[in-house]
XYZ file of C-alpha atoms in Angstrom:
674
model
C 165.435 162.314 128.832
C 165.659 166.031 127.854
C 168.768 168.128 128.608
C 168.389 170.225 131.430
C 167.750 173.696 130.545
C 170.664 175.940 131.567
C 170.387 178.992 133.332
C 170.513 182.388 131.630
C 173.094 183.577 133.739
C 175.363 180.346 133.037
C 174.896 181.177 129.398
C 175.996 184.610 129.604
C 178.976 183.755 131.770
C 179.927 181.211 128.761
C 179.550 183.711 126.123
C 181.835 185.841 128.260
C 184.832 183.203 128.335
C 184.478 182.528 124.742
C 185.113 186.208 123.883
C 188.934 186.957 123.098
C 190.504 188.723 125.720
C 191.717 192.254 125.152
C 195.611 192.881 125.119
C 196.464 195.336 127.593
C 199.582 197.111 126.650
C 201.222 199.887 128.090
C 201.121 203.246 126.134
C 204.405 204.926 125.233
C 202.787 207.821 123.996
C 203.828 211.073 126.067
C 201.434 212.758 128.570
C 198.904 215.365 127.245
C 200.510 218.676 127.020
C 203.904 217.288 126.369
C 206.075 219.124 123.885
C 206.848 215.802 121.799
C 203.537 216.166 120.237
C 205.075 218.110 117.560
C 206.415 216.871 114.517
C 210.061 216.415 113.599
C 210.231 219.429 111.581
C 208.691 221.416 114.353
C 211.110 220.064 116.644
C 214.042 221.379 114.342
C 212.559 224.632 114.127
C 212.505 224.771 117.802
C 216.346 223.978 117.885
C 217.160 226.953 115.993
C 217.085 229.533 118.689
C 219.095 227.438 120.951
C 221.684 227.392 118.272
C 221.961 231.207 117.971
C 222.220 231.435 121.701
C 224.995 229.127 121.736
C 226.743 230.866 119.108
C 226.233 234.134 120.699
C 227.250 233.254 124.299
C 230.101 230.943 123.279
C 228.959 228.449 126.183
C 226.535 225.369 125.411
C 223.845 225.038 128.103
C 223.493 221.827 129.396
C 220.235 219.873 128.138
C 218.757 218.080 131.159
C 216.813 215.166 130.960
C 213.755 214.373 132.969
C 212.633 211.403 135.021
C 210.084 209.378 132.720
C 206.574 209.317 133.630
C 204.472 206.135 133.981
C 202.638 205.159 130.849
C 198.860 205.741 130.645
C 196.704 202.132 130.241
C 193.946 203.065 128.021
C 193.997 206.678 127.257
C 195.587 207.649 123.781
C 196.190 211.121 123.128
C 195.129 212.537 119.788
C 197.750 213.472 117.124
C 197.427 215.952 114.721
C 195.342 214.815 111.788
C 193.810 212.135 113.582
C 190.348 211.654 114.841
C 189.767 210.812 118.458
C 188.675 207.318 118.998
C 185.020 206.802 120.087
C 184.586 206.775 123.959
C 183.161 203.903 125.722
C 179.686 204.351 127.134
C 179.952 205.627 130.719
C 176.820 203.683 132.077
C 177.132 199.980 131.431
C 175.766 197.033 133.388
C 177.704 195.283 136.396
C 178.297 192.362 134.142
C 179.723 194.347 131.102
C 182.080 196.148 133.338
C 183.319 193.139 134.880
C 183.635 191.280 131.305
C 185.797 194.365 129.896
C 188.095 194.261 133.360
C 188.302 190.430 132.806
C 189.553 190.972 129.055
C 191.994 193.838 130.155
C 193.469 191.660 132.504
C 194.002 188.691 130.507
C 195.710 191.090 127.972
C 199.551 190.202 127.386
C 201.635 193.264 128.252
C 203.634 194.942 125.305
C 207.216 195.953 124.914
C 208.527 198.064 127.717
C 207.541 201.589 127.535
C 210.331 204.450 127.076
C 210.360 206.918 129.675
C 209.400 210.474 128.198
C 211.383 213.174 128.741
C 210.543 216.860 129.423
C 209.993 219.143 126.481
C 213.154 221.147 125.542
C 215.640 218.527 126.717
C 217.621 216.183 124.492
C 219.511 212.954 125.668
C 222.477 211.667 123.798
C 222.356 208.129 122.537
C 223.624 205.554 124.901
C 227.011 204.021 123.462
C 227.796 200.603 125.000
C 225.593 201.327 127.707
C 227.823 204.111 128.955
C 226.825 207.830 128.922
C 228.673 209.820 126.125
C 230.949 212.373 127.019
C 230.027 215.820 127.172
C 230.995 217.705 123.934
C 232.559 221.207 124.328
C 230.578 224.004 123.848
C 232.420 224.945 120.505
C 231.549 221.517 118.980
C 228.308 222.685 117.325
C 228.261 220.184 114.812
C 228.909 217.416 117.169
C 226.132 218.586 119.086
C 223.825 219.003 115.976
C 224.879 215.134 114.917
C 223.829 213.962 118.418
C 220.416 215.982 118.088
C 219.890 214.365 114.710
C 220.605 210.962 116.216
C 218.239 211.694 119.238
C 215.462 213.119 116.708
C 215.687 210.012 114.615
C 215.340 207.971 117.742
C 212.356 209.570 118.601
C 210.720 209.255 115.337
C 211.339 205.480 115.550
C 209.865 205.782 119.014
C 206.771 207.440 117.441
C 205.950 205.275 114.892
C 206.124 202.283 117.201
C 203.737 204.293 119.698
C 201.451 205.079 116.773
C 201.215 201.217 115.703
C 200.751 200.594 119.366
C 197.958 203.254 119.397
C 196.139 201.869 116.237
C 196.170 198.404 117.895
C 194.955 199.839 121.264
C 192.093 201.665 119.123
C 191.284 198.216 117.371
C 190.937 196.440 120.734
C 188.765 198.967 122.090
C 186.544 198.978 119.142
C 186.374 195.422 119.574
C 185.786 195.600 123.298
C 183.185 198.153 122.509
C 181.344 195.868 120.134
C 181.686 193.155 122.725
C 180.298 195.524 125.374
C 177.302 196.362 122.773
C 176.496 192.553 122.344
C 176.884 191.975 126.295
C 174.359 195.164 126.727
C 171.677 193.461 124.643
C 172.103 190.190 126.391
C 172.066 191.914 129.635
C 168.775 193.639 128.552
C 167.426 190.225 127.298
C 168.505 188.548 130.600
C 166.832 191.442 132.504
C 163.576 191.003 130.806
C 163.477 187.299 131.282
C 164.469 188.000 134.998
C 161.477 190.124 135.143
C 159.269 187.799 133.596
C 160.623 185.027 135.785
C 160.060 187.186 138.869
C 156.598 188.134 137.586
C 155.744 184.480 137.277
C 157.369 183.704 140.672
C 154.946 186.417 142.096
C 151.997 185.164 140.248
C 153.225 181.646 141.547
C 153.286 182.979 144.851
C 150.065 184.714 144.602
C 148.481 181.299 143.270
C 150.221 179.319 146.027
C 148.342 181.840 148.512
C 145.028 181.489 146.875
C 145.499 177.765 146.786
C 146.405 177.933 150.704
C 143.310 179.796 151.181
C 141.348 177.819 149.199
C 142.662 174.383 151.002
C 141.836 175.983 154.232
C 138.185 176.852 153.050
C 137.870 173.487 151.614
C 139.298 172.033 154.900
C 136.485 174.075 156.815
C 133.776 173.166 154.237
C 134.854 169.488 154.781
C 134.366 170.024 158.402
C 131.046 171.399 157.855
C 129.826 168.697 155.257
C 131.057 165.991 157.722
C 128.837 167.423 160.310
C 126.132 167.894 157.929
C 126.573 164.190 156.888
C 126.258 163.296 160.448
C 123.070 165.269 160.836
C 121.511 163.958 157.438
C 122.261 160.040 158.575
C 120.395 160.914 161.857
C 117.761 162.463 159.925
C 117.677 159.741 157.269
C 116.994 157.080 160.145
C 114.125 159.220 161.497
C 112.848 159.419 157.888
C 112.993 155.776 157.371
C 110.960 155.396 160.673
C 108.546 158.108 159.144
C 108.533 156.088 155.959
C 107.720 152.944 157.731
C 104.741 155.023 159.402
C 103.713 156.752 156.023
C 103.484 153.156 154.543
C 101.302 151.798 156.936
C 99.112 155.202 156.608
C 99.331 154.875 152.836
C 97.818 151.124 153.042
C 95.053 152.663 155.103
C 94.465 155.585 152.988
C 94.205 153.218 149.899
C 91.538 151.527 151.522
C 89.653 154.570 152.334
C 90.166 155.851 148.752
C 88.442 152.952 147.507
C 85.756 153.624 149.650
C 85.747 157.385 148.634
C 85.731 156.540 145.035
C 82.663 154.586 145.861
C 81.112 157.389 147.418
C 82.403 159.635 144.419
C 80.589 157.800 141.921
C 77.220 158.416 143.827
C 78.347 162.286 144.404
C 78.842 162.774 140.872
C 75.349 161.590 139.930
C 73.894 163.847 142.792
C 76.277 166.637 141.465
C 74.597 166.390 137.998
C 71.344 166.379 139.369
C 72.291 169.517 141.400
C 73.218 171.133 138.255
C 70.174 170.878 136.771
C 68.403 172.121 139.606
C 70.982 174.858 139.633
C 69.843 175.749 136.020
C 66.410 175.762 137.237
C 66.932 177.885 140.147
C 68.826 180.402 137.978
C 65.918 180.501 135.522
C 63.697 180.843 138.527
C 65.930 183.656 140.189
C 65.625 185.755 136.897
C 62.133 185.309 136.817
C 61.978 186.253 140.206
C 64.140 189.166 139.545
C 61.961 190.157 136.939
C 58.766 189.884 139.195
C 60.781 191.755 142.011
C 61.391 194.678 139.595
C 57.792 194.734 138.726
C 56.926 194.584 142.436
C 59.198 197.572 142.873
C 57.619 199.450 140.505
C 54.093 198.461 141.643
C 55.075 199.483 145.421
C 56.283 202.798 144.052
C 53.118 203.380 142.342
C 51.054 202.218 145.151
C 53.396 204.420 147.470
C 52.727 207.473 145.632
C 48.819 206.734 145.083
C 48.895 206.223 149.343
C 50.589 209.638 149.415
C 48.437 211.319 147.161
C 45.310 209.828 149.079
C 46.844 211.441 151.952
C 47.153 214.742 149.982
C 50.082 216.218 147.887
C 49.845 218.929 150.365
C 49.531 217.932 153.770
C 49.862 220.047 156.965
C 51.129 218.676 160.620
C 50.594 220.443 163.578
C 53.393 220.523 166.364
C 53.201 222.099 169.740
C 56.365 222.357 171.493
C 56.478 221.693 175.494
C 56.723 224.214 177.821
C 60.033 225.091 178.795
C 61.882 225.638 182.387
C 61.327 228.980 183.694
C 58.038 229.368 181.290
C 54.441 229.598 183.235
C 52.280 226.899 182.828
C 49.182 227.336 180.701
C 45.697 227.066 182.310
C 44.235 223.370 181.802
C 41.561 224.167 179.012
C 43.903 226.308 176.953
C 44.940 223.680 174.643
C 43.044 220.452 173.899
C 43.346 217.451 171.681
C 40.115 216.031 170.815
C 40.153 212.267 170.161
C 39.034 210.875 166.854
C 36.274 209.114 165.384
C 37.874 205.860 166.515
C 38.522 206.978 170.049
C 41.610 207.819 172.071
C 43.301 204.752 169.896
C 43.207 207.164 166.787
C 46.075 209.457 166.210
C 45.420 213.174 166.992
C 44.103 215.000 164.234
C 42.348 217.883 165.961
C 43.344 221.071 168.050
C 41.190 223.326 170.205
C 42.607 226.257 171.486
C 40.599 228.645 174.012
C 40.996 232.624 174.001
C 39.362 234.812 176.714
C 39.113 238.451 175.878
C 39.179 240.656 178.902
C 37.667 243.680 176.724
C 34.485 241.728 176.474
C 31.866 241.471 179.181
C 28.310 240.437 180.092
C 25.689 242.789 181.132
C 25.939 241.804 184.793
C 29.716 242.733 184.614
C 31.167 239.237 184.729
C 33.949 238.471 182.097
C 32.794 236.978 178.877
C 33.291 233.214 178.592
C 36.193 232.271 176.520
C 36.332 231.813 172.722
C 37.198 228.537 171.508
C 38.976 227.810 168.301
C 38.918 224.276 166.803
C 41.455 223.269 163.841
C 41.650 220.157 162.011
C 44.922 218.918 160.238
C 46.355 215.687 158.776
C 48.396 215.021 162.318
C 48.692 216.878 165.327
C 51.720 216.392 167.484
C 51.033 216.912 171.346
C 53.971 218.311 173.500
C 54.935 215.114 174.318
C 55.629 213.799 171.083
C 59.336 213.101 170.272
C 61.582 213.622 167.522
C 61.350 209.784 166.141
C 57.763 209.852 166.108
C 57.368 212.994 164.195
C 60.187 211.412 161.696
C 58.162 208.113 161.584
C 55.084 210.073 160.128
C 57.108 211.718 157.207
C 59.624 208.716 156.506
C 57.427 207.487 153.649
C 57.347 211.013 152.087
C 61.126 211.278 152.313
C 61.374 207.761 150.416
C 59.118 209.302 147.760
C 62.078 211.344 146.584
C 64.234 208.009 146.116
C 61.259 207.320 143.751
C 61.870 210.513 141.810
C 59.241 212.638 143.192
C 60.227 216.447 144.333
C 59.447 216.632 147.961
C 59.356 219.786 150.072
C 58.910 219.973 153.780
C 58.480 223.360 155.603
C 58.458 224.147 159.330
C 56.276 227.296 159.879
C 55.465 229.169 162.964
C 56.289 232.199 165.103
C 59.644 232.834 166.792
C 60.413 230.442 169.396
C 57.764 227.677 168.451
C 60.523 224.894 167.785
C 60.730 225.399 163.993
C 64.725 224.953 163.937
C 64.386 222.344 166.856
C 62.272 220.278 164.568
C 64.259 220.544 161.375
C 67.829 220.361 162.783
C 67.582 218.975 166.327
C 68.871 220.244 169.386
C 72.674 220.969 170.557
C 74.851 218.458 171.886
C 74.749 215.585 169.429
C 71.996 213.751 171.375
C 70.585 210.866 169.010
C 67.179 211.339 170.645
C 66.793 215.052 169.634
C 68.146 214.605 166.251
C 66.057 216.934 163.642
C 64.447 216.050 160.459
C 67.308 216.814 158.210
C 69.873 214.405 159.756
C 67.048 211.492 160.204
C 65.952 211.913 156.782
C 69.287 211.512 155.168
C 70.102 208.642 157.389
C 66.972 206.859 156.116
C 67.892 207.879 152.494
C 71.301 206.309 152.802
C 69.793 203.161 154.460
C 67.180 202.926 151.680
C 69.834 203.293 148.997
C 71.785 200.827 150.160
C 68.991 198.338 149.994
C 67.929 199.152 146.487
C 71.605 198.664 145.620
C 70.838 194.793 145.823
C 68.182 195.318 142.981
C 70.715 197.070 140.551
C 70.167 200.756 141.658
C 72.871 203.071 142.385
C 72.388 206.455 143.911
C 74.306 209.791 144.315
C 73.452 212.857 146.677
C 74.641 216.195 146.420
C 73.598 218.829 149.265
C 73.494 222.539 149.559
C 72.468 224.820 152.317
C 71.627 228.597 151.713
C 69.600 231.168 153.505
C 67.416 234.025 152.239
C 67.948 237.065 154.427
C 65.979 240.300 153.498
C 65.629 238.765 150.134
C 69.181 238.063 149.531
C 70.738 234.727 149.076
C 73.375 233.665 151.000
C 75.631 230.315 151.093
C 75.790 228.728 154.684
C 78.364 226.401 153.598
C 80.930 229.308 152.388
C 84.038 229.141 154.173
C 87.178 231.388 154.353
C 87.102 234.701 152.222
C 83.649 233.827 150.965
C 82.113 233.621 154.259
C 79.509 235.971 154.475
C 79.482 237.321 150.877
C 75.846 236.512 150.218
C 75.366 239.097 147.719
C 77.421 237.165 144.894
C 74.839 234.323 145.126
C 72.109 234.326 142.569
C 69.368 232.128 141.116
C 69.686 230.931 137.754
C 68.551 228.366 135.273
C 71.225 225.200 135.211
C 71.282 225.983 131.383
C 69.473 227.147 128.096
C 65.919 225.209 128.228
C 66.396 223.531 131.383
C 64.051 223.687 134.288
C 66.531 222.959 137.051
C 67.476 225.968 139.344
C 70.617 226.483 140.545
C 72.344 228.928 143.082
C 75.621 230.806 141.542
C 78.729 230.793 143.737
C 77.226 228.241 146.284
C 78.723 225.229 147.191
C 77.275 221.653 146.347
C 78.699 219.281 148.471
C 78.671 215.122 147.588
C 77.593 213.490 150.640
C 77.539 209.830 151.254
C 77.330 209.190 155.131
C 75.949 210.897 158.302
C 79.138 212.314 159.483
C 79.314 214.655 156.208
C 75.958 215.435 157.134
C 76.666 216.556 160.306
C 79.574 218.587 159.399
C 77.545 220.651 157.080
C 74.872 221.314 159.756
C 77.287 222.556 162.190
C 79.003 225.098 159.542
C 75.567 226.146 158.600
C 74.450 226.576 162.120
C 77.385 228.869 162.605
C 76.871 231.171 159.669
C 73.103 231.730 159.979
C 71.770 235.212 160.558
C 70.045 235.186 164.172
C 69.182 238.030 166.455
C 67.699 238.876 169.851
C 64.094 239.601 170.193
C 61.384 239.775 172.787
C 60.178 236.283 171.920
C 63.448 234.604 171.748
C 67.034 235.156 172.794
C 68.644 233.686 169.325
C 65.706 234.354 166.748
C 66.255 232.942 163.111
C 65.861 236.028 160.952
C 66.080 234.321 157.529
C 64.718 231.219 155.590
C 67.199 228.456 155.721
C 66.704 226.193 152.766
C 68.696 222.790 152.825
C 68.514 220.750 149.220
C 69.555 217.339 148.553
C 69.667 216.625 144.847
C 69.135 212.519 144.590
C 70.128 210.920 141.329
C 69.266 207.446 140.687
C 70.336 204.777 137.880
C 69.621 201.395 137.209
C 72.266 200.478 134.449
C 70.912 196.926 133.655
C 67.462 198.189 132.525
C 68.559 201.629 131.696
C 66.465 203.494 133.941
C 67.356 206.881 135.520
C 65.350 208.967 138.204
C 66.186 212.215 140.082
C 64.448 214.675 142.351
C 65.281 217.346 145.035
C 64.672 216.840 148.827
C 63.936 220.425 150.184
C 63.877 220.742 154.030
C 62.885 224.468 154.930
C 63.139 226.325 158.176
C 61.037 229.485 157.708
C 61.935 232.496 159.596
C 59.670 233.948 162.470
C 56.111 234.758 161.324
C 55.124 237.061 163.852
C 53.893 240.677 163.722
C 56.486 243.526 164.502
C 55.191 244.858 167.790
C 55.478 241.433 170.221
C 58.788 240.763 168.671
C 60.388 243.950 168.545
C 63.829 244.146 170.064
C 64.634 247.002 172.523
C 67.708 249.290 171.765
C 68.898 251.081 168.529
C 68.325 248.028 166.219
C 64.738 248.716 165.938
C 64.941 249.726 162.085
C 66.726 246.789 161.205
C 64.460 244.387 162.837
C 61.505 246.276 161.218
C 63.116 245.753 157.684
C 63.571 242.150 158.601
C 60.329 241.422 159.807
C 58.771 243.103 156.699
C 61.042 241.074 154.489
C 59.957 237.570 156.341
C 56.253 238.771 156.250
C 56.378 239.509 152.587
C 57.830 236.231 151.629
C 55.474 234.199 153.685
C 52.617 235.755 152.022
C 53.962 235.038 148.674
C 54.216 231.670 149.727
C 50.609 231.470 150.728
C 49.932 233.019 147.352
C 51.835 230.705 145.391
C 49.951 227.567 147.032
C 46.552 228.954 146.679
C 47.210 229.731 142.763
C 48.327 226.022 142.443
C 45.345 224.907 144.083
C 43.228 227.143 142.069
C 44.994 225.719 138.884
C 45.257 229.545 137.849
C 47.570 230.288 134.829
C 50.012 232.639 136.519
C 51.807 231.471 139.855
C 53.711 234.402 141.299
C 56.906 232.528 141.689
C 59.346 235.263 141.178
C 57.492 237.551 143.708
C 60.072 236.354 146.362
C 63.362 234.631 146.430
C 62.078 231.735 148.507
C 59.263 230.499 146.276
C 61.432 231.321 143.127
C 64.110 228.952 144.583
C 61.548 226.512 145.417
C 59.235 226.544 142.355
C 60.383 222.956 141.232
C 59.332 221.552 144.869
C 55.766 223.171 144.758
C 54.271 222.652 141.446
C 51.981 219.733 140.476
C 54.574 217.215 140.301
C 55.913 217.703 143.796
C 54.676 216.545 147.113
C 54.403 219.217 150.155
C 54.418 219.001 153.755
C 53.954 221.852 156.147
C 54.653 221.851 159.903
C 52.895 224.504 161.844
C 54.636 225.207 165.344
C 52.962 226.899 167.949
C 53.747 227.989 171.230
C 51.798 226.341 174.365
C 52.098 229.695 176.367
C 48.813 231.837 176.556
C 50.634 234.983 176.139
C 51.620 234.003 172.442
C 47.909 233.056 171.410
C 47.505 235.671 168.988
C 50.671 234.691 167.170
C 49.607 230.876 167.333
C 46.131 231.677 166.070
C 47.523 233.478 162.917
C 49.940 230.363 162.304
C 46.898 227.823 162.746
C 44.736 230.109 160.295
C 47.585 230.305 157.778
C 47.942 226.361 158.113
C 44.235 225.703 157.684
C 44.049 227.452 154.527
C 47.029 225.502 152.934
C 45.706 222.178 154.083
C 42.259 223.117 152.511
C 44.544 223.333 148.939
C 44.768 220.370 146.560
C 47.433 220.086 143.905
C 47.296 217.808 140.903
C 48.907 214.357 140.869
C 52.455 214.186 141.194
C 54.619 212.510 138.517
C 57.976 211.195 138.948
C 61.320 212.507 137.154
C 62.079 209.403 135.261
C 63.969 208.913 132.210
């Protein structure tokens, strides 16, 4: 067995006991400040005045001796020529102080200290233990001998005290060395004690951690035990389930064998279907080519059909009588049937006019004059908006095929032009105009053609021409009403496409966006009160939709504009003149409107006559629409007339202008394809 390790405190105690104890000797030196600190020679010099005083007075004074003081234990006074002993450090540990006290206590006492006398006194030597007799005053020699003997005695005592002092200094030096060693040992023990304390604290901390860990493990053990019980219950349930699954597995294996047999037959069928799929894919590609050919053929036949109907067509529409208006006479407006009878769509219109200024010789009024007109289609007052659009739907679709299409609404003020193009207020679907219906139809057809690889984009603009000034009806904010900033320019050098500077071109893709644009344009359009209409359109509004189509797979592109124009009222000045201070402004508006309408008629006539010069630039309206009026375009004019007899003069003027346009023939239209 290994010997037990001794405690550091026991080792220190043993070291202290081994050390040699210091000898504590009583000090025989006089107290500090004593006159005996002087040497023998100095003492003799000090006795000279006494002798002189004795001789002078004749009487010797008594030498009194003082009572000896108690000797000092550890303090040693310095003498002349000697260096003070090093001082013991004041701050020592408790163990060091205890050790020094123990050493001094065990020191053997030295010889008895001789009591010191007061300075200036001399004690006669003791003879036989008796006090010497007092010398007479005149015995100076005897007194001197006594003093000499006493001085010798003191010198011996001084030598003895010096020896003791040196001995004490040696002991003190040894004690200081022991104290230094003990201090080093104390510091070592303090370091060990701190380390032991740190280890103890660490051990306590580890003990606390282990206790917490034990509690945690006990808690986890309880949890694990409960979990084990639950798992045992679950194991029992799983065993029951395993037995059930084993039974099902046997059944599934039997079914699997049956399925494998069926799979073999299915694989053969799949191989056959794959062959059919390949054949179907080839057939589908062939059908796609055929479908594309049929689509191109459809477009050709569609265009041919439109050409057979005429690249310039004129429809006449008679608005119904509004509440509060007088009912016309029965024979005022007639719609004669066609060659096929009432089943044919009406294409003719007969208007009767009576002239009160004419009369017969008998004084009876002259019979009314009847005027007959024939157009591509006539819509009686009972025709709805859907019926009107159904007639022009195929023409609108031509714009998707790449043909420029332009549709006009022409007529006097209050004949229903704006109603035909934009529809009635309130958002009723039954009274929607041609513009929202046309765009809805285009969006629908474009979506259908998307299945054949075509993609289309639509960009809308809406401007008005008021007094030969172009205004943007889609302007908002600070640009609203600043029509002078808009000018008609070529899109680029060498380009035939026209654009309106500073006008908004808005991409559209759904009906709601179109409705918002129409609502904004309706608020910005210039209207005025006339004798024929409370809110008369005093400008030409031009809605243009630029259509761009692309077939990426075949590298085909097409593009064309669709222009829907609501022309200003085409009446003479006097019937439509407003009362009040605005007569001059209405006069200037009417002159500008009639001038632009006359230019439109001249342009159509020049195109029909194949003239070399077509006066497009004579009017902003014809200049803006020149790409939609030429030989590669398709045009349709709605002539709107009023059913009232009071407007018969303006109705006849409108019908005559429309008849001239209907007689024009423009060359074959060509699609804008790349």
